[in-house]
């Protein structure tokens, strides 16, 4: 039975050592911070020297390739990371290059979702580095916002649908391609609240915020009677075409943006939508400590899988309050997979306790690092520092190449795919660096987009009601079913020793 199998796997993934340590030393934490910066610069310089101005680095053959549109994607996606890592001079130099060379008036089909989170988000965050005083550059004239406005206007064509849920693809010069498929994922249709609303707040053009709100509410209003959304939907008639509900691939950032949209803009509507969704997730998807996929209409489990994109969810639980125990146990279970393989696969079968066939790769994803970072910021529990250390060592030892870092084709083997996704620099390295840098100013006062772009929490972004102090919505805890984890003891011969992996130093929480 599925529940028995999941419980057994949880017991195997217990990482509490018999002899914990009180904390990670300052020296080790600073050494890890330095190591992450060295890794970031290795990847960034490898891209600039071997791939720029193309989109991404082919990190095995050390050459460039166009992937998401041909507009120096990795550079734009990494701009704010340069500031975060202290490379301000390089940031200023590359901003000037972008202002002189990037033009979005191009006959090219692009992913609306990826272009929004990687490019539009990157431009907006970099622009705000100047206007909020993080970077002092008196000669900056707002050019990045002009590029963002131009790009956002071109993406708007995709939102002209009967449901308001956007098409997945748009041509930057001509709009939605003729014959474009009418099916999109929930994440692809509902991950615009942050970037589009900031664009509206900065320019005064309401079209962007209106489009993002309509798309997200359009998806939410089509949830099932259980409160769940499906994985894919027809943007014309609003019918669900893929009815599996989960918190991973195809859905993840839709939920993420509901909560983060409330925090950044103080819009009560987004908080209500998040709370309603979170209650359904805990009621139907949570098989302690894991999350599975179920049929959105009857709650029957259809995929007893850990999906790597689920990794963001414990972080959102920690941020939103009221679910900290759930989040800590879930991220420990996710990290247990990392400890077993030195990476996490795209899919892991919880019923059989092994990598799901066809989902064995690790493309340098950031979601687990993101949740580890958020849980450390909320709890300051040193176990999360050690989890981050595991990730740093695993990434550096298993994926490093002469000019960057590369996707593991199979986490149970050693061969590498010839690609370094832009999100590795924009997210994975960023969250691991912040984890070990307690004093970094980006640790407070910012919301990170789903691509890791920091956006400042400021009064000018709030809704009119919140800015006037009239919003009645408070950040209360969710009224969910109680957490009733049975206390267990790790066996003397732990799972980690059994497979030849050293145990994690861990301090049990009081």
Short mmCIF file of C-alpha atoms in Angstrom, two decimals, residues 3-503:
data_model
loop_
_atom_site.label_atom_id
_atom_site.label_comp_id
_atom_site.label_asym_id
_atom_site.label_seq_id
_atom_site.Cartn_x
_atom_site.Cartn_y
_atom_site.Cartn_z
CA UNK A 3 0.87 5.01 2.50
CA UNK A 4 2.94 2.19 4.03
CA UNK A 5 5.56 2.58 1.32
CA UNK A 6 5.77 6.32 1.83
CA UNK A 7 6.07 5.94 5.60
CA UNK A 8 8.82 3.35 5.17
CA UNK A 9 10.76 5.65 2.85
CA UNK A 10 10.42 8.48 5.36
CA UNK A 11 11.90 6.30 8.10
CA UNK A 12 14.78 5.42 5.80
CA UNK A 13 15.38 9.09 5.06
CA UNK A 14 15.82 10.05 8.72
CA UNK A 15 19.00 12.12 8.92
CA UNK A 16 19.33 12.77 12.64
CA UNK A 17 22.84 11.76 13.66
CA UNK A 18 23.54 10.06 16.98
CA UNK A 19 26.16 12.71 17.74
CA UNK A 20 24.93 16.10 16.48
CA UNK A 21 26.94 19.30 16.64
CA UNK A 22 25.75 22.57 18.09
CA UNK A 23 26.28 24.64 14.99
CA UNK A 24 28.40 25.25 11.93
CA UNK A 25 31.48 27.30 12.69
CA UNK A 26 31.74 30.82 11.33
CA UNK A 27 34.91 29.81 9.52
CA UNK A 28 33.22 26.93 7.70
CA UNK A 29 30.21 29.03 6.80
CA UNK A 30 32.41 31.79 5.35
CA UNK A 31 34.49 29.22 3.49
CA UNK A 32 31.32 27.83 1.93
CA UNK A 33 30.20 31.33 1.00
CA UNK A 34 33.52 31.91 -0.75
CA UNK A 35 33.26 28.56 -2.50
CA UNK A 36 29.80 29.37 -3.85
CA UNK A 37 31.04 32.72 -5.15
CA UNK A 38 33.96 30.98 -6.85
CA UNK A 39 31.49 28.56 -8.45
CA UNK A 40 29.25 31.41 -9.61
CA UNK A 41 32.17 33.26 -11.18
CA UNK A 42 33.43 30.06 -12.80
CA UNK A 43 30.04 29.59 -14.48
CA UNK A 44 29.52 33.26 -15.30
CA UNK A 45 33.01 33.81 -16.72
CA UNK A 46 32.73 30.55 -18.61
CA UNK A 47 29.55 31.84 -20.25
CA UNK A 48 31.03 35.27 -21.02
CA UNK A 49 34.25 33.85 -22.47
CA UNK A 50 32.78 30.96 -24.46
CA UNK A 51 29.09 31.64 -25.19
CA UNK A 52 28.27 35.35 -24.96
CA UNK A 53 26.34 36.96 -26.62
CA UNK A 54 24.40 33.77 -27.32
CA UNK A 55 21.71 32.63 -24.88
CA UNK A 56 23.36 29.83 -22.97
CA UNK A 57 26.63 28.00 -22.44
CA UNK A 58 27.26 24.53 -23.80
CA UNK A 59 29.35 23.69 -20.78
CA UNK A 60 31.01 20.50 -21.99
CA UNK A 61 32.11 21.66 -25.46
CA UNK A 62 32.57 25.25 -24.18
CA UNK A 63 30.63 27.08 -26.87
CA UNK A 64 27.37 29.01 -27.06
CA UNK A 65 23.86 28.22 -28.26
CA UNK A 66 20.57 30.04 -28.75
CA UNK A 67 17.76 28.58 -26.69
CA UNK A 68 15.00 30.95 -25.53
CA UNK A 69 15.06 33.82 -28.01
CA UNK A 70 18.56 34.92 -28.94
CA UNK A 71 18.90 37.93 -26.63
CA UNK A 72 21.85 37.02 -24.41
CA UNK A 73 19.55 35.23 -22.00
CA UNK A 74 22.12 34.13 -19.42
CA UNK A 75 23.52 37.65 -19.10
CA UNK A 76 20.11 39.27 -18.53
CA UNK A 77 19.09 36.48 -16.17
CA UNK A 78 22.32 36.96 -14.16
CA UNK A 79 22.41 40.77 -13.90
CA UNK A 80 21.05 41.11 -10.36
CA UNK A 81 23.18 38.15 -9.26
CA UNK A 82 26.25 40.20 -10.14
CA UNK A 83 25.13 42.82 -7.64
CA UNK A 84 24.29 40.24 -4.99
CA UNK A 85 27.75 38.67 -5.38
CA UNK A 86 29.42 42.08 -5.14
CA UNK A 87 30.43 42.39 -8.81
CA UNK A 88 28.99 45.89 -9.24
CA UNK A 89 31.51 47.12 -11.81
CA UNK A 90 30.74 44.15 -14.04
CA UNK A 91 27.02 44.82 -13.55
CA UNK A 92 27.36 48.42 -14.73
CA UNK A 93 29.45 47.39 -17.73
CA UNK A 94 26.99 44.74 -18.86
CA UNK A 95 23.96 46.98 -18.35
CA UNK A 96 25.52 49.46 -20.78
CA UNK A 97 26.06 46.68 -23.30
CA UNK A 98 22.44 45.57 -22.99
CA UNK A 99 21.13 49.11 -23.48
CA UNK A 100 23.20 49.47 -26.62
CA UNK A 101 22.63 46.05 -28.16
CA UNK A 102 19.36 44.38 -27.10
CA UNK A 103 16.32 44.91 -29.31
CA UNK A 104 13.15 42.87 -28.92
CA UNK A 105 11.69 43.83 -32.31
CA UNK A 106 12.59 40.44 -33.72
CA UNK A 107 10.82 37.79 -35.76
CA UNK A 108 11.26 35.01 -33.23
CA UNK A 109 8.83 32.74 -31.40
CA UNK A 110 9.43 32.65 -27.64
CA UNK A 111 7.95 30.99 -24.59
CA UNK A 112 5.73 33.55 -22.84
CA UNK A 113 6.43 31.95 -19.45
CA UNK A 114 10.21 31.64 -19.79
CA UNK A 115 10.60 35.09 -21.34
CA UNK A 116 8.60 36.61 -18.51
CA UNK A 117 10.46 35.01 -15.63
CA UNK A 118 13.97 35.05 -17.08
CA UNK A 119 14.13 38.20 -19.22
CA UNK A 120 11.38 40.57 -18.08
CA UNK A 121 12.09 39.71 -14.44
CA UNK A 122 15.82 40.18 -14.97
CA UNK A 123 15.37 43.61 -16.57
CA UNK A 124 13.00 44.83 -13.86
CA UNK A 125 15.20 43.65 -11.00
CA UNK A 126 18.30 45.22 -12.54
CA UNK A 127 16.42 48.49 -13.09
CA UNK A 128 15.37 48.54 -9.44
CA UNK A 129 19.00 48.07 -8.36
CA UNK A 130 19.56 51.59 -9.63
CA UNK A 131 16.33 53.29 -8.66
CA UNK A 132 16.31 51.99 -5.07
CA UNK A 133 19.91 53.02 -4.48
CA UNK A 134 21.44 49.56 -4.22
CA UNK A 135 23.76 50.53 -7.08
CA UNK A 136 24.86 54.16 -7.27
CA UNK A 137 25.02 55.28 -10.90
CA UNK A 138 24.02 58.92 -11.43
CA UNK A 139 24.03 58.57 -15.22
CA UNK A 140 21.45 55.76 -15.34
CA UNK A 141 18.41 57.05 -17.27
CA UNK A 142 15.91 54.21 -16.84
CA UNK A 143 16.80 52.39 -20.05
CA UNK A 144 16.24 48.93 -18.60
CA UNK A 145 12.64 49.86 -17.74
CA UNK A 146 12.16 50.99 -21.33
CA UNK A 147 13.32 47.58 -22.55
CA UNK A 148 11.06 45.87 -20.01
CA UNK A 149 8.06 47.90 -21.13
CA UNK A 150 8.75 47.06 -24.77
CA UNK A 151 9.11 43.36 -24.01
CA UNK A 152 6.05 43.25 -21.76
CA UNK A 153 3.96 44.93 -24.45
CA UNK A 154 4.99 42.24 -26.91
CA UNK A 155 4.07 39.46 -24.49
CA UNK A 156 0.59 40.93 -23.94
CA UNK A 157 -0.62 39.58 -27.28
CA UNK A 158 -0.62 36.08 -25.77
CA UNK A 159 -3.24 37.09 -23.18
CA UNK A 160 -5.91 37.91 -25.78
CA UNK A 161 -7.94 34.74 -25.16
CA UNK A 162 -11.57 34.13 -24.09
CA UNK A 163 -10.38 32.99 -20.64
CA UNK A 164 -7.61 35.53 -20.17
CA UNK A 165 -5.19 32.62 -19.70
CA UNK A 166 -2.32 33.20 -22.14
CA UNK A 167 -1.08 31.11 -25.02
CA UNK A 168 2.26 29.45 -24.40
CA UNK A 169 4.08 31.04 -27.33
CA UNK A 170 4.24 34.49 -28.88
CA UNK A 171 6.19 35.96 -31.77
CA UNK A 172 7.94 39.11 -30.56
CA UNK A 173 7.25 40.91 -33.82
CA UNK A 174 3.91 39.50 -35.02
CA UNK A 175 2.07 38.25 -31.93
CA UNK A 176 0.58 34.80 -31.44
CA UNK A 177 1.70 32.49 -34.26
CA UNK A 178 -0.99 31.22 -36.60
CA UNK A 179 -2.15 27.79 -35.53
CA UNK A 180 -0.64 28.11 -32.05
CA UNK A 181 -1.71 25.26 -29.77
CA UNK A 182 -4.46 26.23 -27.32
CA UNK A 183 -3.15 24.13 -24.44
CA UNK A 184 -0.91 25.56 -21.73
CA UNK A 185 0.29 24.42 -18.33
CA UNK A 186 -1.08 25.96 -15.16
CA UNK A 187 2.33 27.39 -14.29
CA UNK A 188 2.73 28.66 -17.84
CA UNK A 189 -0.64 30.40 -17.63
CA UNK A 190 -0.47 31.72 -14.07
CA UNK A 191 3.06 32.95 -13.31
CA UNK A 192 2.87 36.66 -14.13
CA UNK A 193 1.63 38.40 -11.00
CA UNK A 194 5.03 39.60 -9.80
CA UNK A 195 6.69 40.79 -13.00
CA UNK A 196 3.58 42.20 -14.68
CA UNK A 197 2.31 44.03 -11.58
CA UNK A 198 5.73 45.58 -10.90
CA UNK A 199 5.78 46.71 -14.53
CA UNK A 200 2.40 48.37 -14.00
CA UNK A 201 3.50 49.99 -10.75
CA UNK A 202 6.63 51.40 -12.40
CA UNK A 203 5.04 52.62 -15.63
CA UNK A 204 1.44 53.37 -14.64
CA UNK A 205 0.20 51.16 -17.50
CA UNK A 206 -2.61 49.00 -16.03
CA UNK A 207 -2.65 46.46 -18.87
CA UNK A 208 0.02 44.26 -17.35
CA UNK A 209 -1.42 43.94 -13.87
CA UNK A 210 -4.90 43.40 -15.31
CA UNK A 211 -3.66 40.63 -17.59
CA UNK A 212 -1.77 38.83 -14.82
CA UNK A 213 -4.72 39.05 -12.42
CA UNK A 214 -7.18 37.78 -15.00
CA UNK A 215 -4.95 34.84 -15.90
CA UNK A 216 -4.43 33.74 -12.29
CA UNK A 217 -8.04 34.18 -11.23
CA UNK A 218 -9.13 32.43 -14.43
CA UNK A 219 -7.20 29.35 -13.38
CA UNK A 220 -8.28 29.54 -9.75
CA UNK A 221 -11.97 29.90 -10.61
CA UNK A 222 -11.78 26.69 -12.63
CA UNK A 223 -10.53 24.62 -9.69
CA UNK A 224 -12.40 21.43 -8.87
CA UNK A 225 -14.85 20.97 -6.02
CA UNK A 226 -11.88 19.66 -4.02
CA UNK A 227 -10.13 23.01 -4.49
CA UNK A 228 -7.48 21.60 -6.85
CA UNK A 229 -6.30 22.82 -10.24
CA UNK A 230 -5.14 20.54 -13.01
CA UNK A 231 -1.86 20.50 -14.91
CA UNK A 232 -2.89 21.71 -18.39
CA UNK A 233 -5.83 23.74 -19.63
CA UNK A 234 -7.36 24.90 -22.91
CA UNK A 235 -6.96 28.69 -23.01
CA UNK A 236 -9.97 29.12 -25.30
CA UNK A 237 -12.70 27.14 -23.58
CA UNK A 238 -11.20 26.74 -20.09
CA UNK A 239 -11.45 22.94 -20.06
CA UNK A 240 -8.80 20.99 -18.21
CA UNK A 241 -6.95 18.69 -20.61
CA UNK A 242 -4.57 17.17 -18.05
CA UNK A 243 -6.36 16.63 -14.76
CA UNK A 244 -3.48 15.58 -12.52
CA UNK A 245 -3.14 17.91 -9.52
CA UNK A 246 0.16 18.44 -7.71
CA UNK A 247 2.64 21.03 -6.50
CA UNK A 248 5.42 20.15 -8.92
CA UNK A 249 6.02 20.32 -12.64
CA UNK A 250 3.38 22.20 -14.61
CA UNK A 251 1.71 23.83 -11.57
CA UNK A 252 4.37 24.90 -9.06
CA UNK A 253 4.86 28.65 -9.62
CA UNK A 254 1.12 29.30 -9.94
CA UNK A 255 0.83 28.63 -6.20
CA UNK A 256 4.12 30.38 -5.47
CA UNK A 257 2.93 33.64 -7.05
CA UNK A 258 -0.35 33.71 -5.15
CA UNK A 259 1.45 34.04 -1.84
CA UNK A 260 4.36 36.15 -3.04
CA UNK A 261 1.90 38.40 -4.89
CA UNK A 262 0.18 39.11 -1.61
CA UNK A 263 3.44 39.86 0.20
CA UNK A 264 4.73 42.21 -2.51
CA UNK A 265 1.49 44.04 -3.29
CA UNK A 266 -0.70 43.41 -0.22
CA UNK A 267 -3.56 42.30 -2.44
CA UNK A 268 -6.03 40.38 -0.21
CA UNK A 269 -7.44 38.49 -3.18
CA UNK A 270 -4.15 36.68 -3.72
CA UNK A 271 -3.90 35.68 -0.06
CA UNK A 272 -7.41 34.23 -0.05
CA UNK A 273 -6.62 32.25 -3.20
CA UNK A 274 -3.41 30.95 -1.67
CA UNK A 275 -5.01 29.92 1.61
CA UNK A 276 -7.83 28.11 -0.17
CA UNK A 277 -5.33 26.31 -2.40
CA UNK A 278 -2.97 25.41 0.44
CA UNK A 279 -5.81 23.83 2.42
CA UNK A 280 -6.68 21.63 -0.57
CA UNK A 281 -3.04 20.71 -1.08
CA UNK A 282 -2.66 19.57 2.52
CA UNK A 283 -5.95 17.69 2.46
CA UNK A 284 -5.42 15.74 -0.78
CA UNK A 285 -1.78 15.85 -1.91
CA UNK A 286 0.16 15.52 1.33
CA UNK A 287 1.28 12.00 2.25
CA UNK A 288 3.54 12.90 5.14
CA UNK A 289 6.27 13.93 4.49
CA UNK A 290 5.85 13.71 0.72
CA UNK A 291 3.48 15.22 -1.85
CA UNK A 292 1.92 13.17 -4.62
CA UNK A 293 -0.21 13.85 -7.67
CA UNK A 294 -3.92 13.04 -7.58
CA UNK A 295 -6.88 13.34 -9.91
CA UNK A 296 -8.21 16.86 -9.41
CA UNK A 297 -11.85 15.76 -9.21
CA UNK A 298 -11.77 12.69 -6.96
CA UNK A 299 -8.42 12.86 -5.11
CA UNK A 300 -7.27 9.41 -6.21
CA UNK A 301 -3.46 9.13 -6.31
CA UNK A 302 -2.25 8.90 -9.90
CA UNK A 303 1.50 9.48 -9.48
CA UNK A 304 3.26 8.53 -6.20
CA UNK A 305 6.32 10.53 -7.27
CA UNK A 306 8.69 13.05 -5.82
CA UNK A 307 9.07 15.64 -8.58
CA UNK A 308 12.12 17.92 -8.35
CA UNK A 309 9.99 21.02 -8.97
CA UNK A 310 8.08 20.24 -5.76
CA UNK A 311 11.20 21.46 -4.01
CA UNK A 312 9.92 25.04 -3.74
CA UNK A 313 6.86 24.12 -1.64
CA UNK A 314 8.48 23.77 1.83
CA UNK A 315 9.93 27.25 1.38
CA UNK A 316 6.50 28.71 0.65
CA UNK A 317 5.10 26.85 3.65
CA UNK A 318 7.77 28.38 5.87
CA UNK A 319 7.17 31.87 4.52
CA UNK A 320 3.40 31.71 4.86
CA UNK A 321 3.41 30.51 8.47
CA UNK A 322 1.47 27.81 10.29
CA UNK A 323 3.11 24.86 8.53
CA UNK A 324 6.71 24.95 9.73
CA UNK A 325 6.81 21.36 11.04
CA UNK A 326 5.40 20.10 7.77
CA UNK A 327 7.92 22.12 5.79
CA UNK A 328 10.89 20.95 7.85
CA UNK A 329 9.99 17.28 7.54
CA UNK A 330 9.32 17.58 3.83
CA UNK A 331 12.58 19.34 3.02
CA UNK A 332 14.44 16.75 5.09
CA UNK A 333 12.83 14.03 2.99
CA UNK A 334 13.73 15.84 -0.25
CA UNK A 335 17.28 16.35 0.97
CA UNK A 336 17.41 12.66 1.82
CA UNK A 337 17.21 11.92 -1.90
CA UNK A 338 20.11 14.30 -2.48
CA UNK A 339 22.12 12.51 0.20
CA UNK A 340 21.46 9.19 -1.44
CA UNK A 341 22.54 10.20 -4.95
CA UNK A 342 24.54 13.42 -4.62
CA UNK A 343 21.83 15.14 -6.66
CA UNK A 344 18.06 14.94 -7.11
CA UNK A 345 16.44 13.42 -10.19
CA UNK A 346 13.56 14.98 -12.06
CA UNK A 347 11.40 12.18 -10.70
CA UNK A 348 11.71 9.63 -7.88
CA UNK A 349 9.18 6.85 -7.44
CA UNK A 350 8.09 6.78 -3.80
CA UNK A 351 6.30 3.46 -4.16
CA UNK A 352 9.36 1.61 -5.43
CA UNK A 353 12.03 3.74 -3.76
CA UNK A 354 14.04 4.38 -6.90
CA UNK A 355 14.53 6.87 -9.71
CA UNK A 356 11.56 7.08 -12.06
CA UNK A 357 12.50 5.74 -15.53
CA UNK A 358 13.05 8.58 -17.99
CA UNK A 359 13.40 11.15 -15.19
CA UNK A 360 16.95 10.52 -13.99
CA UNK A 361 18.59 13.83 -14.94
CA UNK A 362 19.60 16.74 -12.71
CA UNK A 363 19.67 19.97 -14.77
CA UNK A 364 21.16 22.07 -11.93
CA UNK A 365 17.74 22.98 -10.56
CA UNK A 366 17.42 25.46 -7.65
CA UNK A 367 14.17 24.49 -5.93
CA UNK A 368 15.67 22.43 -3.12
CA UNK A 369 18.29 25.11 -2.41
CA UNK A 370 15.52 27.71 -2.34
CA UNK A 371 13.54 25.90 0.35
CA UNK A 372 16.67 25.16 2.38
CA UNK A 373 17.49 28.87 2.26
CA UNK A 374 14.01 29.99 3.35
CA UNK A 375 13.82 27.45 6.15
CA UNK A 376 17.18 28.58 7.48
CA UNK A 377 16.11 32.22 7.37
CA UNK A 378 12.93 31.38 9.29
CA UNK A 379 14.43 29.00 11.87
CA UNK A 380 18.21 29.58 11.91
CA UNK A 381 18.41 25.83 12.49
CA UNK A 382 21.96 24.72 11.53
CA UNK A 383 20.72 21.53 9.91
CA UNK A 384 19.87 23.62 6.85
CA UNK A 385 23.43 24.92 6.58
CA UNK A 386 24.62 21.32 6.39
CA UNK A 387 22.01 20.54 3.76
CA UNK A 388 23.30 23.46 1.72
CA UNK A 389 26.85 22.22 2.19
CA UNK A 390 25.82 18.87 0.73
CA UNK A 391 24.43 20.65 -2.32
CA UNK A 392 27.56 22.76 -2.80
CA UNK A 393 29.83 19.72 -2.65
CA UNK A 394 27.58 17.61 -4.86
CA UNK A 395 27.23 20.25 -7.57
CA UNK A 396 30.92 21.11 -7.59
CA UNK A 397 32.12 17.51 -7.63
CA UNK A 398 29.58 16.01 -10.01
CA UNK A 399 28.69 18.74 -12.53
CA UNK A 400 31.74 21.02 -12.83
CA UNK A 401 33.43 21.31 -16.24
CA UNK A 402 36.36 23.30 -17.59
CA UNK A 403 34.11 26.25 -18.43
CA UNK A 404 31.06 25.96 -16.19
CA UNK A 405 28.63 23.41 -14.81
CA UNK A 406 26.55 20.90 -16.73
CA UNK A 407 23.37 18.86 -16.44
CA UNK A 408 23.76 15.34 -15.10
CA UNK A 409 22.12 13.04 -17.62
CA UNK A 410 21.60 10.34 -15.02
CA UNK A 411 22.18 10.91 -11.30
CA UNK A 412 23.21 7.26 -10.96
CA UNK A 413 25.94 7.71 -13.60
CA UNK A 414 28.55 10.34 -14.46
CA UNK A 415 27.85 11.48 -18.02
CA UNK A 416 26.99 15.13 -18.55
CA UNK A 417 24.70 16.92 -20.98
CA UNK A 418 26.25 19.84 -22.87
CA UNK A 419 24.22 22.64 -21.29
CA UNK A 420 24.23 25.06 -18.37
CA UNK A 421 20.73 26.49 -17.93
CA UNK A 422 20.60 30.20 -17.12
CA UNK A 423 18.72 29.52 -13.88
CA UNK A 424 21.84 27.89 -12.42
CA UNK A 425 23.47 31.31 -12.05
CA UNK A 426 20.24 33.21 -11.44
CA UNK A 427 18.87 30.91 -8.76
CA UNK A 428 20.86 27.90 -7.63
CA UNK A 429 24.08 29.77 -6.90
CA UNK A 430 22.20 32.76 -5.50
CA UNK A 431 20.23 30.82 -2.87
CA UNK A 432 23.27 28.82 -1.78
CA UNK A 433 25.35 32.00 -1.43
CA UNK A 434 22.69 33.77 0.62
CA UNK A 435 22.36 30.70 2.83
CA UNK A 436 25.94 31.19 4.01
CA UNK A 437 25.93 35.01 3.99
CA UNK A 438 23.91 36.09 7.03
CA UNK A 439 24.70 39.77 6.58
CA UNK A 440 23.75 40.06 2.92
CA UNK A 441 21.22 42.93 2.51
CA UNK A 442 19.13 40.85 0.11
CA UNK A 443 18.16 38.55 2.99
CA UNK A 444 15.54 41.03 4.17
CA UNK A 445 13.09 43.34 2.45
CA UNK A 446 12.91 41.43 -0.83
CA UNK A 447 10.69 38.90 -2.54
CA UNK A 448 12.43 36.61 -5.01
CA UNK A 449 10.61 35.73 -8.21
CA UNK A 450 10.36 32.15 -9.39
CA UNK A 451 13.58 32.82 -11.35
CA UNK A 452 15.31 34.21 -8.27
CA UNK A 453 15.13 37.89 -9.20
CA UNK A 454 14.90 40.07 -6.06
CA UNK A 455 12.10 42.63 -5.99
CA UNK A 456 12.03 45.12 -3.08
CA UNK A 457 9.04 45.18 -0.76
CA UNK A 458 8.12 48.86 -0.80
CA UNK A 459 5.08 51.00 -0.15
CA UNK A 460 4.83 52.17 -3.76
CA UNK A 461 4.10 48.57 -4.84
CA UNK A 462 1.23 48.07 -2.37
CA UNK A 463 -2.40 48.16 -3.40
CA UNK A 464 -4.13 51.47 -2.71
CA UNK A 465 -6.01 50.01 0.26
CA UNK A 466 -2.88 48.55 1.82
CA UNK A 467 -0.86 51.72 1.24
CA UNK A 468 -3.59 53.68 3.02
CA UNK A 469 -3.58 51.22 5.92
CA UNK A 470 -7.11 50.02 5.15
CA UNK A 471 -6.44 46.39 4.27
CA UNK A 472 -8.15 44.13 6.78
CA UNK A 473 -6.30 40.97 5.78
CA UNK A 474 -3.73 39.76 8.28
CA UNK A 475 -1.03 37.13 7.81
CA UNK A 476 -2.82 34.57 9.95
CA UNK A 477 -2.01 30.90 10.08
CA UNK A 478 -3.96 28.45 8.02
CA UNK A 479 -6.76 26.48 9.59
CA UNK A 480 -5.55 23.12 8.33
CA UNK A 481 -5.81 19.62 9.71
CA UNK A 482 -3.47 19.15 12.70
CA UNK A 483 0.02 17.76 12.16
CA UNK A 484 0.24 14.38 13.87
CA UNK A 485 3.63 12.90 12.98
CA UNK A 486 4.42 9.87 15.11
CA UNK A 487 7.82 10.25 16.78
CA UNK A 488 10.32 7.78 15.40
CA UNK A 489 13.89 6.81 16.27
CA UNK A 490 16.58 6.37 13.64
CA UNK A 491 18.08 2.85 13.71
CA UNK A 492 21.66 2.53 14.98
CA UNK A 493 22.75 1.33 11.55
CA UNK A 494 21.28 4.25 9.66
CA UNK A 495 20.17 4.33 6.06
CA UNK A 496 23.14 6.56 5.23
CA UNK A 497 25.70 4.16 6.67
CA UNK A 498 23.99 1.30 4.86
CA UNK A 499 24.55 2.93 1.47
CA UNK A 500 28.01 4.24 2.31
CA UNK A 501 27.18 7.92 2.88
CA UNK A 502 28.28 9.71 6.04
CA UNK A 503 25.54 10.90 8.38
#
